[in-house]
mmCIF file with all atom_site columns, C-alpha atoms in Angstrom:
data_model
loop_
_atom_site.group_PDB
_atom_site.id
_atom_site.type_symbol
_atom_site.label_atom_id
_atom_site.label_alt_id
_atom_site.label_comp_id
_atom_site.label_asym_id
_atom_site.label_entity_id
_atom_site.label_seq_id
_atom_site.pdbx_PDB_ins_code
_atom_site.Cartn_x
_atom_site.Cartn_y
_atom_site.Cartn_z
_atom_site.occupancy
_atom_site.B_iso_or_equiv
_atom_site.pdbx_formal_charge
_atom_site.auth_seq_id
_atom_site.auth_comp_id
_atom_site.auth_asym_id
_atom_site.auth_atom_id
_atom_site.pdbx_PDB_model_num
ATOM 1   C CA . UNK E 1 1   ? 74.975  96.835  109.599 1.00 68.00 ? 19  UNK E CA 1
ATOM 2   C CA . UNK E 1 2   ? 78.594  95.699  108.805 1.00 72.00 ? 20  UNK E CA 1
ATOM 3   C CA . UNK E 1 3   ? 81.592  96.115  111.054 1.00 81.00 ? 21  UNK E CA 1
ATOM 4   C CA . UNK E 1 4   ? 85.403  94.839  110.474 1.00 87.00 ? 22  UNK E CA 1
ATOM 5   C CA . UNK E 1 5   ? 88.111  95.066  112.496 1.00 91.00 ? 23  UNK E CA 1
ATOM 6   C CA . UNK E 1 6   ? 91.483  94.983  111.274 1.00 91.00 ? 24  UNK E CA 1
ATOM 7   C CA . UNK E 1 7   ? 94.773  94.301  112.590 1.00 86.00 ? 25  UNK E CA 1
ATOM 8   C CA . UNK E 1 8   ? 96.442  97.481  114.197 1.00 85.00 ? 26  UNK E CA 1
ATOM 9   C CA . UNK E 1 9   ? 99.273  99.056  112.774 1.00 86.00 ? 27  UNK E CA 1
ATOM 10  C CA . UNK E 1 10  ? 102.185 99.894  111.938 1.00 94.00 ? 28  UNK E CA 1
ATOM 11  C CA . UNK E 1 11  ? 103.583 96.917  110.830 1.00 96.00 ? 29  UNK E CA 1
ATOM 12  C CA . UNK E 1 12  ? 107.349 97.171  109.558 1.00 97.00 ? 30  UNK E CA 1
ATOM 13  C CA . UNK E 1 13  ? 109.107 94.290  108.064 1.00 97.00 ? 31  UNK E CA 1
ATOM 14  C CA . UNK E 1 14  ? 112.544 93.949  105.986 1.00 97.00 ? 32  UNK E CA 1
ATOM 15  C CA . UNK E 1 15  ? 111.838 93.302  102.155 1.00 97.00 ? 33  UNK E CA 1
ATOM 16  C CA . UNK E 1 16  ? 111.340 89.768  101.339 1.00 97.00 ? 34  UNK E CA 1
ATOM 17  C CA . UNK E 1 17  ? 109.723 89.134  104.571 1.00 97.00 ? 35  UNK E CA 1
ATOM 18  C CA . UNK E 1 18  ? 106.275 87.350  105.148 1.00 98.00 ? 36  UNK E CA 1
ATOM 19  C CA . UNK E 1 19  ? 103.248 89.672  105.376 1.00 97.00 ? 37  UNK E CA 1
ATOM 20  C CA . UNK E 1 20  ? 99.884  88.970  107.010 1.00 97.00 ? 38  UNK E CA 1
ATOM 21  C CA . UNK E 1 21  ? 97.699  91.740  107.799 1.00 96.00 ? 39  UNK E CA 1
ATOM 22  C CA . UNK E 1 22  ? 94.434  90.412  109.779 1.00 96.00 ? 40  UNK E CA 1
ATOM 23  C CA . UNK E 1 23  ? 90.619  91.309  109.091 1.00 94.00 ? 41  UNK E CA 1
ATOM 24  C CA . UNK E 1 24  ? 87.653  89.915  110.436 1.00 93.00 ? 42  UNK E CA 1
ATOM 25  C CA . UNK E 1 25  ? 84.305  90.876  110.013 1.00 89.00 ? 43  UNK E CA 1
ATOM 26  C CA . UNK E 1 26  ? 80.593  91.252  110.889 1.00 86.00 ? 44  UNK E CA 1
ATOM 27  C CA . UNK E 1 27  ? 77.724  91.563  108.219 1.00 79.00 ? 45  UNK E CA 1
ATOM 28  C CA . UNK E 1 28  ? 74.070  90.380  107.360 1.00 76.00 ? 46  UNK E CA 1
ATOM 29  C CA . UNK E 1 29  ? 74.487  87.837  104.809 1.00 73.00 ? 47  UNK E CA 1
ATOM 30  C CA . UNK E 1 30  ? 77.204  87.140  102.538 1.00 71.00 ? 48  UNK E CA 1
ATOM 31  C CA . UNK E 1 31  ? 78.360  90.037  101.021 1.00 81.00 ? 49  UNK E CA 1
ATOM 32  C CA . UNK E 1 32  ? 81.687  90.652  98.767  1.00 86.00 ? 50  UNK E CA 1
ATOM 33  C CA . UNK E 1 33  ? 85.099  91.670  100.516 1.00 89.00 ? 51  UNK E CA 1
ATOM 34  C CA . UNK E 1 34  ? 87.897  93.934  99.845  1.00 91.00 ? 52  UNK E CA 1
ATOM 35  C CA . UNK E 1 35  ? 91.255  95.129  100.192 1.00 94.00 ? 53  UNK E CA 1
ATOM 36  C CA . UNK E 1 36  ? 92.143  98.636  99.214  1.00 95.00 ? 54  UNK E CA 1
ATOM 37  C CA . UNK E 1 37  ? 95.803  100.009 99.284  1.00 96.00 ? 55  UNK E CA 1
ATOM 38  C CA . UNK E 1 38  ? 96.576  103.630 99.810  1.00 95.00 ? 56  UNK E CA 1
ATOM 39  C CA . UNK E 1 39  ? 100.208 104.752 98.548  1.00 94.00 ? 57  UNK E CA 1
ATOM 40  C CA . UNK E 1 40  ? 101.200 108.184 100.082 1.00 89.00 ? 58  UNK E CA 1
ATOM 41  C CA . UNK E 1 41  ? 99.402  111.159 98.971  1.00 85.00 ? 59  UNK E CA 1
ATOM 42  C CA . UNK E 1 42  ? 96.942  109.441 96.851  1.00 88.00 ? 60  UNK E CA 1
ATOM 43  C CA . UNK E 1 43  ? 93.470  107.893 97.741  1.00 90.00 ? 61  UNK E CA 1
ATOM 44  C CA . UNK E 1 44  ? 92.180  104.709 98.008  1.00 92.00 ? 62  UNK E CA 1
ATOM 45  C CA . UNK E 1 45  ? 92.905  102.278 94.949  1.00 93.00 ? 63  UNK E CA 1
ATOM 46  C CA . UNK E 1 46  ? 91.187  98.101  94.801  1.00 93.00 ? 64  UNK E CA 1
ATOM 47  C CA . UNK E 1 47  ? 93.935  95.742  95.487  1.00 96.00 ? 65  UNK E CA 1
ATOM 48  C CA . UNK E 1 48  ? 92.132  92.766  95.411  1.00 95.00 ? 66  UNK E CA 1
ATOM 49  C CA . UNK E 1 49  ? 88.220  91.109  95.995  1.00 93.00 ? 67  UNK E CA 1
ATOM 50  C CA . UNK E 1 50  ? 86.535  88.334  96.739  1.00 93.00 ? 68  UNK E CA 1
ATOM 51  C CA . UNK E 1 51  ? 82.678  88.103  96.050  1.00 89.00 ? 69  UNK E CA 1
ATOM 52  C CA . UNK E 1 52  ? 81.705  84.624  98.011  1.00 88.00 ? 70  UNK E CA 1
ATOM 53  C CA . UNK E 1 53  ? 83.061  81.753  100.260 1.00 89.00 ? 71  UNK E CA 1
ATOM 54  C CA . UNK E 1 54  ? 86.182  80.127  99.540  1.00 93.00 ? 72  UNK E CA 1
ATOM 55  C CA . UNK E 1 55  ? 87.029  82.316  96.992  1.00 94.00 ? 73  UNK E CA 1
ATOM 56  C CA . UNK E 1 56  ? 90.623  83.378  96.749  1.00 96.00 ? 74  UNK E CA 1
ATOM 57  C CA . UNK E 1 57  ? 91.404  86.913  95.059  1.00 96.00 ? 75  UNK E CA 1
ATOM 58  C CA . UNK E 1 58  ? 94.863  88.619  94.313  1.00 97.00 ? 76  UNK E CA 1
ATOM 59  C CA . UNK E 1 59  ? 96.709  90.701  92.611  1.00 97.00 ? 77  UNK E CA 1
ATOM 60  C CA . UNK E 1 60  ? 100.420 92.204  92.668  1.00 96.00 ? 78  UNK E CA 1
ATOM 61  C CA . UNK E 1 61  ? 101.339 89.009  94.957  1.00 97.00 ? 79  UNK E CA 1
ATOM 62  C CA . UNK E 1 62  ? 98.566  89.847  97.069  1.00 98.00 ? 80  UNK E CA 1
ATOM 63  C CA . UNK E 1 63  ? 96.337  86.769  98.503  1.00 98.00 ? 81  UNK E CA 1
ATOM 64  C CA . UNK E 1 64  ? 92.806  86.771  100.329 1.00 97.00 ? 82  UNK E CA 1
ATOM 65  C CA . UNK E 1 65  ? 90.788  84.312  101.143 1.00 96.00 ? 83  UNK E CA 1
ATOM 66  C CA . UNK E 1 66  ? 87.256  84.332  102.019 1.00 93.00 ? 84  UNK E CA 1
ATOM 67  C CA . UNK E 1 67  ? 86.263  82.309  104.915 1.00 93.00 ? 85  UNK E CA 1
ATOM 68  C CA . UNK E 1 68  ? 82.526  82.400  106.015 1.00 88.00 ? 86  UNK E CA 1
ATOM 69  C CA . UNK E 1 69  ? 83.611  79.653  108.989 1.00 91.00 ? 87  UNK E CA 1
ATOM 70  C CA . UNK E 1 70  ? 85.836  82.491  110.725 1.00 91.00 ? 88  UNK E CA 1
ATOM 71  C CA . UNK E 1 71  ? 83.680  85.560  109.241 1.00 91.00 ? 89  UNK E CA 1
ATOM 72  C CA . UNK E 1 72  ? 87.812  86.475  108.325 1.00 94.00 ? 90  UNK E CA 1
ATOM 73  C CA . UNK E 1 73  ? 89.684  87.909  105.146 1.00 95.00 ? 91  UNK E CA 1
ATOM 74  C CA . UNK E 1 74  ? 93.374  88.165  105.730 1.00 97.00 ? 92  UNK E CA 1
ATOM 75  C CA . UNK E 1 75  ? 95.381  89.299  103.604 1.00 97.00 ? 93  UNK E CA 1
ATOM 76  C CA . UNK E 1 76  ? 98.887  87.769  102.823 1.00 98.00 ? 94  UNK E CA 1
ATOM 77  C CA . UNK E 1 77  ? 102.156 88.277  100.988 1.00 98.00 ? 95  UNK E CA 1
ATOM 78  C CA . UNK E 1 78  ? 105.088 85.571  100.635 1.00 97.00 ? 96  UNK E CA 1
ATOM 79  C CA . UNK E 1 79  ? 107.798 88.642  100.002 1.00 96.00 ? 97  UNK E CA 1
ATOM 80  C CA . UNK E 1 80  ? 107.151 92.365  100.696 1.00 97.00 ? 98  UNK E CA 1
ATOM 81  C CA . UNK E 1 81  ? 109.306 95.108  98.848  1.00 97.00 ? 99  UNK E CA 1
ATOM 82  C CA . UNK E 1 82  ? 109.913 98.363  99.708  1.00 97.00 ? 100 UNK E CA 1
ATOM 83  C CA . UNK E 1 83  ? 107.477 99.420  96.795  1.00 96.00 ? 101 UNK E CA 1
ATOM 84  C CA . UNK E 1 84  ? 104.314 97.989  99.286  1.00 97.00 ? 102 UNK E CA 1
ATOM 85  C CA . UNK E 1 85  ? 104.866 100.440 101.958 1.00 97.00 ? 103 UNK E CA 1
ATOM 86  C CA . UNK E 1 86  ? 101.362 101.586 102.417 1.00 97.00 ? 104 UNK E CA 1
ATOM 87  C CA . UNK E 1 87  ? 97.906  101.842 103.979 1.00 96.00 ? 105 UNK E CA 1
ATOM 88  C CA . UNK E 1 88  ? 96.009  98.832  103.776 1.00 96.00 ? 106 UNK E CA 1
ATOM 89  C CA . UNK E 1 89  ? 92.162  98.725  104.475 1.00 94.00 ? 107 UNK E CA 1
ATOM 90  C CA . UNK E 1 90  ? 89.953  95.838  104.860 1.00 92.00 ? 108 UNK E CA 1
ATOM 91  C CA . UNK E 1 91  ? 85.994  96.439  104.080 1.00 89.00 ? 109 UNK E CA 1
ATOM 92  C CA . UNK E 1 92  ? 82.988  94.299  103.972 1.00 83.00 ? 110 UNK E CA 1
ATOM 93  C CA . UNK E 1 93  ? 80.105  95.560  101.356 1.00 73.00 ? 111 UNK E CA 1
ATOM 94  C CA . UNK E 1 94  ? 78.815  97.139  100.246 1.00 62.00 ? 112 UNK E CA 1
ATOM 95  C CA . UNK E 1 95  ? 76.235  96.095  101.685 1.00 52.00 ? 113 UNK E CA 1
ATOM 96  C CA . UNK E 1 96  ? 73.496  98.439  101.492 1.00 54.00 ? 114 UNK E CA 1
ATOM 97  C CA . UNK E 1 97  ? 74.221  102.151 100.471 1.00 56.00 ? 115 UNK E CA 1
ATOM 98  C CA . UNK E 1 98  ? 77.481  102.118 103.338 1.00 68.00 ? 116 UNK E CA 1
ATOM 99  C CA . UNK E 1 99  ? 80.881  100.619 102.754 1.00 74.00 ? 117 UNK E CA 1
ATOM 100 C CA . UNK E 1 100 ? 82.516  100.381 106.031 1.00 80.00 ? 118 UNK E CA 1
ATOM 101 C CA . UNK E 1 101 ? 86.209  100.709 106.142 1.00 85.00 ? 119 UNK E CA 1
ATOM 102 C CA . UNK E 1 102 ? 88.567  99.222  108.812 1.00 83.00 ? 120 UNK E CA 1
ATOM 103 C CA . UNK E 1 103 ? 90.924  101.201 110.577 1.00 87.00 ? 121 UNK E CA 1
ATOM 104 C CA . UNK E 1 104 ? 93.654  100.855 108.311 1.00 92.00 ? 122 UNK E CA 1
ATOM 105 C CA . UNK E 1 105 ? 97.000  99.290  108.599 1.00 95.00 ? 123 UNK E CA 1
ATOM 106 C CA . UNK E 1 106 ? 100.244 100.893 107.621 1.00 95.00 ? 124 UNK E CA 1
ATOM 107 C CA . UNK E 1 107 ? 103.012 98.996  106.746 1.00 97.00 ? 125 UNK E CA 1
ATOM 108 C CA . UNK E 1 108 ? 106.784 100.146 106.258 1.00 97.00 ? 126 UNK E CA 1
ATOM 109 C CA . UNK E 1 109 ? 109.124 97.895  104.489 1.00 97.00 ? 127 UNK E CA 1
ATOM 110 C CA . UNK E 1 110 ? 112.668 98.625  104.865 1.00 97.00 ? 128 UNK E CA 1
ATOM 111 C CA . UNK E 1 111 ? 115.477 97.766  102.500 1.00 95.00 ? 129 UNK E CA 1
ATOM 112 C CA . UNK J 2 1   ? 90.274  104.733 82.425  1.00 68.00 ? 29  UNK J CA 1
ATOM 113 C CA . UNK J 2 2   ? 87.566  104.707 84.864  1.00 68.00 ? 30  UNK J CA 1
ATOM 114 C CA . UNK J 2 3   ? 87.790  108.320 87.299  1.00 90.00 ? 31  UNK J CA 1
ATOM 115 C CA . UNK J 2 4   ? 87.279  109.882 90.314  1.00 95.00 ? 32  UNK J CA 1
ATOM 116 C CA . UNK J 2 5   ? 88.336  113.620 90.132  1.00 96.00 ? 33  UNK J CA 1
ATOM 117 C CA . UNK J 2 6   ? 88.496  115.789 92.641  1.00 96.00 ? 34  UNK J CA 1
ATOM 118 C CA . UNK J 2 7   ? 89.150  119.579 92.174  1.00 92.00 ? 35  UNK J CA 1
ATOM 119 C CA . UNK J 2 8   ? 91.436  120.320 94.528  1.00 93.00 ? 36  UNK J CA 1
ATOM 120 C CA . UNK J 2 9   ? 94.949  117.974 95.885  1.00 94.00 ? 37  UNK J CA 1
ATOM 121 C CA . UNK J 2 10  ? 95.709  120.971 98.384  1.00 96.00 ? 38  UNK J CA 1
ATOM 122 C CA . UNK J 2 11  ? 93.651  123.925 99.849  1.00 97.00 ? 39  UNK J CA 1
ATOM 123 C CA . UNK J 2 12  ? 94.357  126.163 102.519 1.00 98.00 ? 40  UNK J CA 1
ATOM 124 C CA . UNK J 2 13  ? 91.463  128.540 103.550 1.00 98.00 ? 41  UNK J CA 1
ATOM 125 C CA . UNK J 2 14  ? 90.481  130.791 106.553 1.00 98.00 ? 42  UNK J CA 1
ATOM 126 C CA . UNK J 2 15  ? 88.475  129.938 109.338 1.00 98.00 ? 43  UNK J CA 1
ATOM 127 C CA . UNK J 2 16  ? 85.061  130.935 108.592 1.00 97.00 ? 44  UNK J CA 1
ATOM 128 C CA . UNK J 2 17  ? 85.200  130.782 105.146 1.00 97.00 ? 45  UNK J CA 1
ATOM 129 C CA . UNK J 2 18  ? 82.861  128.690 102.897 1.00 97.00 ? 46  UNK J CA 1
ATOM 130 C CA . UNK J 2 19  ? 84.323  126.051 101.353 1.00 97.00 ? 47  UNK J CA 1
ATOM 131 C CA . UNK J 2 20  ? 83.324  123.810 98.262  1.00 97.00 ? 48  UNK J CA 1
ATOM 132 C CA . UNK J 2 21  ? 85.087  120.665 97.727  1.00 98.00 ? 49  UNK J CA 1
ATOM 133 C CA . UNK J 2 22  ? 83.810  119.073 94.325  1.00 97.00 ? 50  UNK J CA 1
ATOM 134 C CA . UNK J 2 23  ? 84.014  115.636 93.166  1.00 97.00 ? 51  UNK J CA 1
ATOM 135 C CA . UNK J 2 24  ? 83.403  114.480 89.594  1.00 97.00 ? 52  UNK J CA 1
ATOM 136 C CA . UNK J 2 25  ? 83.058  110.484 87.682  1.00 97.00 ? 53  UNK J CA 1
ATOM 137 C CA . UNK J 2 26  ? 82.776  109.255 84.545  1.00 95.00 ? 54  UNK J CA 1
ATOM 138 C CA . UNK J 2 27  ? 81.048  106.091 85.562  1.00 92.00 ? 55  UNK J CA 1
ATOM 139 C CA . UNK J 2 28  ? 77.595  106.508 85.697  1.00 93.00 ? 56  UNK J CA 1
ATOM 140 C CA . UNK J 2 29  ? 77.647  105.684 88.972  1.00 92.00 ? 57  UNK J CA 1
ATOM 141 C CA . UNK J 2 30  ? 74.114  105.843 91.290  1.00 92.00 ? 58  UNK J CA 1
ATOM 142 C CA . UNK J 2 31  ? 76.323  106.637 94.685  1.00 92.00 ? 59  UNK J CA 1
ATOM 143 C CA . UNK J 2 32  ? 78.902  108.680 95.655  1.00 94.00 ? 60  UNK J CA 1
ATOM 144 C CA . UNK J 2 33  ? 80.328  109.175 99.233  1.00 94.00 ? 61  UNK J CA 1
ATOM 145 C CA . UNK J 2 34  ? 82.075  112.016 100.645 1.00 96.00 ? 62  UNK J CA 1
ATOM 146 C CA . UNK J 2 35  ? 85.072  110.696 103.559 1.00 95.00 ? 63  UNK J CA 1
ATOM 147 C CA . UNK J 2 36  ? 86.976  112.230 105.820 1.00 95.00 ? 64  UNK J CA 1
ATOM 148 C CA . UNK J 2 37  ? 90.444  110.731 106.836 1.00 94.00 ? 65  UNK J CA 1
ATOM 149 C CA . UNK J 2 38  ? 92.634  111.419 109.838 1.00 92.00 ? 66  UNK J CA 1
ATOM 150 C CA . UNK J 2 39  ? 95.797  109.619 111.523 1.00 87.00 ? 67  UNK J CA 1
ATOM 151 C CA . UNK J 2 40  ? 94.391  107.028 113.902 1.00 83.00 ? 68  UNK J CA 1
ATOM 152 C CA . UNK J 2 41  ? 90.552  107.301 112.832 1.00 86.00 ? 69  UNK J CA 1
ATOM 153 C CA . UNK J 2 42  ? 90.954  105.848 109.276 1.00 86.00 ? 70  UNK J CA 1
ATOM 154 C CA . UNK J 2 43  ? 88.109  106.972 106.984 1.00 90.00 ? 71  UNK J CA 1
ATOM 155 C CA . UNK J 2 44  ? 84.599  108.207 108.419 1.00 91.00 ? 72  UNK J CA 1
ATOM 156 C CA . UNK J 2 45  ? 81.488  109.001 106.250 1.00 92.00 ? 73  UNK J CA 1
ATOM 157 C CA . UNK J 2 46  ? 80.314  112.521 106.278 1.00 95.00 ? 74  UNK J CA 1
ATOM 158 C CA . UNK J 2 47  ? 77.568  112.285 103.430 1.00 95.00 ? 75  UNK J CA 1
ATOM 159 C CA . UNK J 2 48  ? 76.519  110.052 100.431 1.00 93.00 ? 76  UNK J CA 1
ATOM 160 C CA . UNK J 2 49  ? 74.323  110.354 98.184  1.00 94.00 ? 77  UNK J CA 1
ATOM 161 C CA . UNK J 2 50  ? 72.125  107.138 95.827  1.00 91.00 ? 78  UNK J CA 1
ATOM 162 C CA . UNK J 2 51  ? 70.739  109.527 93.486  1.00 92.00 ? 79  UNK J CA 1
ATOM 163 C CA . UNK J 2 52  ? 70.326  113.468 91.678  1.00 94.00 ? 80  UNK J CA 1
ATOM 164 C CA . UNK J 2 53  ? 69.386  115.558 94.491  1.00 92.00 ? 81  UNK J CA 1
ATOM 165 C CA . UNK J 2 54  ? 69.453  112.868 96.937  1.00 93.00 ? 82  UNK J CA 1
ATOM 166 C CA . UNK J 2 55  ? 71.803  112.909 99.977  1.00 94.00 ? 83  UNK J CA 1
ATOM 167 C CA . UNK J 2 56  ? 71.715  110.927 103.473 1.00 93.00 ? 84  UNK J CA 1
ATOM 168 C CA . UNK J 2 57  ? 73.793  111.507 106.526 1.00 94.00 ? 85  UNK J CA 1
ATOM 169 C CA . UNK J 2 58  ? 76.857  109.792 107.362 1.00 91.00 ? 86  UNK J CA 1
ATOM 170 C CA . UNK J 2 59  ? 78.513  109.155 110.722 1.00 89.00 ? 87  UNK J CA 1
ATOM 171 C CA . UNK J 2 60  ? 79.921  112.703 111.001 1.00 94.00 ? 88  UNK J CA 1
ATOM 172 C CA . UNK J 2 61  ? 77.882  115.337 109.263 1.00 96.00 ? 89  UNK J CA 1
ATOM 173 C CA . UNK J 2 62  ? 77.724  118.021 111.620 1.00 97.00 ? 90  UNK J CA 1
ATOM 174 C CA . UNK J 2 63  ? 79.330  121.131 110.488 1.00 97.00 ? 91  UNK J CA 1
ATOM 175 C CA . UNK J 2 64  ? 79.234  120.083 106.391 1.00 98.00 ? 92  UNK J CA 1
ATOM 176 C CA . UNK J 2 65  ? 76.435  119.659 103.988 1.00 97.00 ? 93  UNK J CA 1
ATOM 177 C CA . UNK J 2 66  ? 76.599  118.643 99.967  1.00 98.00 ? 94  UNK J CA 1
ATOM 178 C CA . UNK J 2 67  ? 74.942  118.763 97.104  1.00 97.00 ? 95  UNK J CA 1
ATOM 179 C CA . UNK J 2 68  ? 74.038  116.746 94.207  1.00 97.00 ? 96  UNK J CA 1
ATOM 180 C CA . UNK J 2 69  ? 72.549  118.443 91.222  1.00 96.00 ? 97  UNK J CA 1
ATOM 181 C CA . UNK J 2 70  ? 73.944  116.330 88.487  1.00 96.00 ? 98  UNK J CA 1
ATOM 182 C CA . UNK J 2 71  ? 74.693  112.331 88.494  1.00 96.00 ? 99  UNK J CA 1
ATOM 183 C CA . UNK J 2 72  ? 78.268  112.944 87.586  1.00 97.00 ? 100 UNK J CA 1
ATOM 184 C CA . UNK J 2 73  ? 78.994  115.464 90.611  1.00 97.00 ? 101 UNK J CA 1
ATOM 185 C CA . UNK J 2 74  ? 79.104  115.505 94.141  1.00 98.00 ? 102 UNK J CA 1
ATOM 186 C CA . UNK J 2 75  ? 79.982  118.678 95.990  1.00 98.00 ? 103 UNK J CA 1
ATOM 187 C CA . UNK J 2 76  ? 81.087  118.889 99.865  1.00 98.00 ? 104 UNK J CA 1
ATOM 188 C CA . UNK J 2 77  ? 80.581  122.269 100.968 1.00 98.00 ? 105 UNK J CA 1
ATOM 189 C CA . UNK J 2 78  ? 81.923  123.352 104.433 1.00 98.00 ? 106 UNK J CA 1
ATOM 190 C CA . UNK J 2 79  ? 79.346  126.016 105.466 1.00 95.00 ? 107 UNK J CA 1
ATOM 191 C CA . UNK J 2 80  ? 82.063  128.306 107.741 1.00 97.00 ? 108 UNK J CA 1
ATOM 192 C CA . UNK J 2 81  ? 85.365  126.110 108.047 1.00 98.00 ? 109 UNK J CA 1
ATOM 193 C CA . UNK J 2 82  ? 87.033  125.630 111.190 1.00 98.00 ? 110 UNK J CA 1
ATOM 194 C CA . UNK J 2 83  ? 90.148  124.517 112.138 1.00 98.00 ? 111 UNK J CA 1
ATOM 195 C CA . UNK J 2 84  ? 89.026  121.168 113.635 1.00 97.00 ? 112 UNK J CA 1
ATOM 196 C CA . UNK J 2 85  ? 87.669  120.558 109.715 1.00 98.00 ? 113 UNK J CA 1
ATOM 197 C CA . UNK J 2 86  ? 91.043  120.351 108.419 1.00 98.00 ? 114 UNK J CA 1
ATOM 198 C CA . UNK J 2 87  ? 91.901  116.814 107.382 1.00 97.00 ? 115 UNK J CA 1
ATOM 199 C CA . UNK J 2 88  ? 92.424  114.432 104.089 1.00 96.00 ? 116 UNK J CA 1
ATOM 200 C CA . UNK J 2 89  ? 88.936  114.688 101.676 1.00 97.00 ? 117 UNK J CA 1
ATOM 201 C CA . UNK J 2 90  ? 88.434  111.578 99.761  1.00 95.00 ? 118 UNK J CA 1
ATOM 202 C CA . UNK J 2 91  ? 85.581  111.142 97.282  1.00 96.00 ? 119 UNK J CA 1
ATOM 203 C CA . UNK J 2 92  ? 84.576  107.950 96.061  1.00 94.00 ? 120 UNK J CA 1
ATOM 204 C CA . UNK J 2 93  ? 81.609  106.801 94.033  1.00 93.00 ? 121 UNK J CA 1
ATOM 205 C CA . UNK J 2 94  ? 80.321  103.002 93.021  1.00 90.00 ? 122 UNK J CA 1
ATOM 206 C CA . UNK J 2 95  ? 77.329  101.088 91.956  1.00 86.00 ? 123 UNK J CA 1
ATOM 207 C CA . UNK J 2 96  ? 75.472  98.997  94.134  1.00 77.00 ? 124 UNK J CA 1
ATOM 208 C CA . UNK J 2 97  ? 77.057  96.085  93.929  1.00 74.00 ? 125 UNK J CA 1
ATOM 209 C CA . UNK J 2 98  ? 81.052  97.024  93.070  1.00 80.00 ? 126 UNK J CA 1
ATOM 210 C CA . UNK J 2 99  ? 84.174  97.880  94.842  1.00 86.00 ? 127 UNK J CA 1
ATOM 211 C CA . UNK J 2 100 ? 83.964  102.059 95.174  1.00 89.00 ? 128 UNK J CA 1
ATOM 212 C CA . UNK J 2 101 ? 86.501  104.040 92.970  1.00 92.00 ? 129 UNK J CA 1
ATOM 213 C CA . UNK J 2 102 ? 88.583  107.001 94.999  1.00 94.00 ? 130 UNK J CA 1
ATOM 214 C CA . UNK J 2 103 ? 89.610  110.371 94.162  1.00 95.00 ? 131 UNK J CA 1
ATOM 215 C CA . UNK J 2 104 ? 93.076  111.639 94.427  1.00 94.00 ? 132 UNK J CA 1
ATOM 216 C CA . UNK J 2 105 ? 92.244  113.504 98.417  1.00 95.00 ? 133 UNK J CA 1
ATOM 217 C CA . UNK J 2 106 ? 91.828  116.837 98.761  1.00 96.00 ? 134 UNK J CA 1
ATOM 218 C CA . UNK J 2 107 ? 94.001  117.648 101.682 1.00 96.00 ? 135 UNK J CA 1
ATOM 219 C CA . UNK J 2 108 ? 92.167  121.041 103.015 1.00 98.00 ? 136 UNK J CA 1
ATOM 220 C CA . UNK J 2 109 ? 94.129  123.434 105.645 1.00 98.00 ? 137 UNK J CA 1
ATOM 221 C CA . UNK J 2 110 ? 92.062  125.571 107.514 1.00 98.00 ? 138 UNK J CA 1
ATOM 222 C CA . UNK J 2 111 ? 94.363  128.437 109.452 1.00 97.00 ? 139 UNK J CA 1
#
């Protein structure tokens, strides 16, 4: 079945900064990836997908790129704000009935 | 607006007590998943279901079951709660080949 692991947290940075939260991943075939942000005291929402090699998805300034080569998806901002503070998860799928999530990473941006 | 509903954002209930935790979409989606989430495990599968009246184990059933009467509905019930049970719910429900939609959380107390 699919496994990911993703890059531990937390991760706090001062707004504007660089972001890179890393995922890498282990499934039968090619499937889809995806990013899911989870603002406090809500659930999981999409942030952004990529369905097969090379592709790039984003969203809200939000960049992942799909690289078969590394079996990797990392996810990247050029200039976190405070509003991003979050838990990001990384999952491979669906593949099959399962979606697998990653650990989560949290990330606190400070003013 | 595609959505996830759960029933409940916050429920505090006595140990021993039965608990139902219900989960409603407006997608016509064939599967929904029940999750639980807690600080430093990120989410784990309990149950999911691919179908009325059909439901398959997830990676930490023991202790819940659920039930699945209508395609729209997916019900968690916690047969005599216990204080180990109490956690962040989250519900979430996709087709086979899309990113999965999330309820709000149910964040259950058990005392």
């Amino acid at each position: 079945g699919n496994s990911v692991t993703q890059m531990e947290g937390p991760v706090t940075l001062s707004e504007e900064a660089f972001l890179t939260i890393n995922c890498t991943y282990t499934a039968t075939g090619y499937p889809s990836l995806f990013w899911y942000v989870q603002y406090p005291g809500e659930g999981l929402q999409l942030l952004l997908k990529a369905t097969k090699a090379d592709d790039k998805g984003s969203n809200k300034g939000f960049e992942a790129t799909y690289r078969k080569e590394t079996t990797s998806f990392h996810l990247e901002k050029g200039s976190v704000q405070v509003s991003d503070s979050a838990v990001y998860f990384c999952a491979p799928g669906p593949g099959g009935f399962k979606t697998i999530f990653g650990a989560g990473t949290r990330l606190f941006v400070k003013a | 607006d595609v959505k996830v509903t759960q029933s409940s954002r916050y429920l505090v209930k006595r140990t021993g007590e039965k608990v139902f935790l219900e989960c409603v979409q407006d997608m016509d989606h064939e599967n929904m998943f029940w999750y639980r989430q807690d600080p430093g495990l990120g989410l784990r599968l309990i149950y999911f279901s691919y179908d009325v009246k059909m439901k398959e184990k997830g990676d930490i059933p023991e202790g819940y079951s659920v039930s699945r009467e209508k395609k729209e509905r997916f019900s968690l019930i916690l047969e005599s709660a216990s204080t180990n049970q109490t956690s962040m719910y989250l519900c979430a429900s996709r087709t086979q080949d899309t990113e999965a939609f999330f309820g709000q959380g149910t964040r259950l107390t058990v005392v």
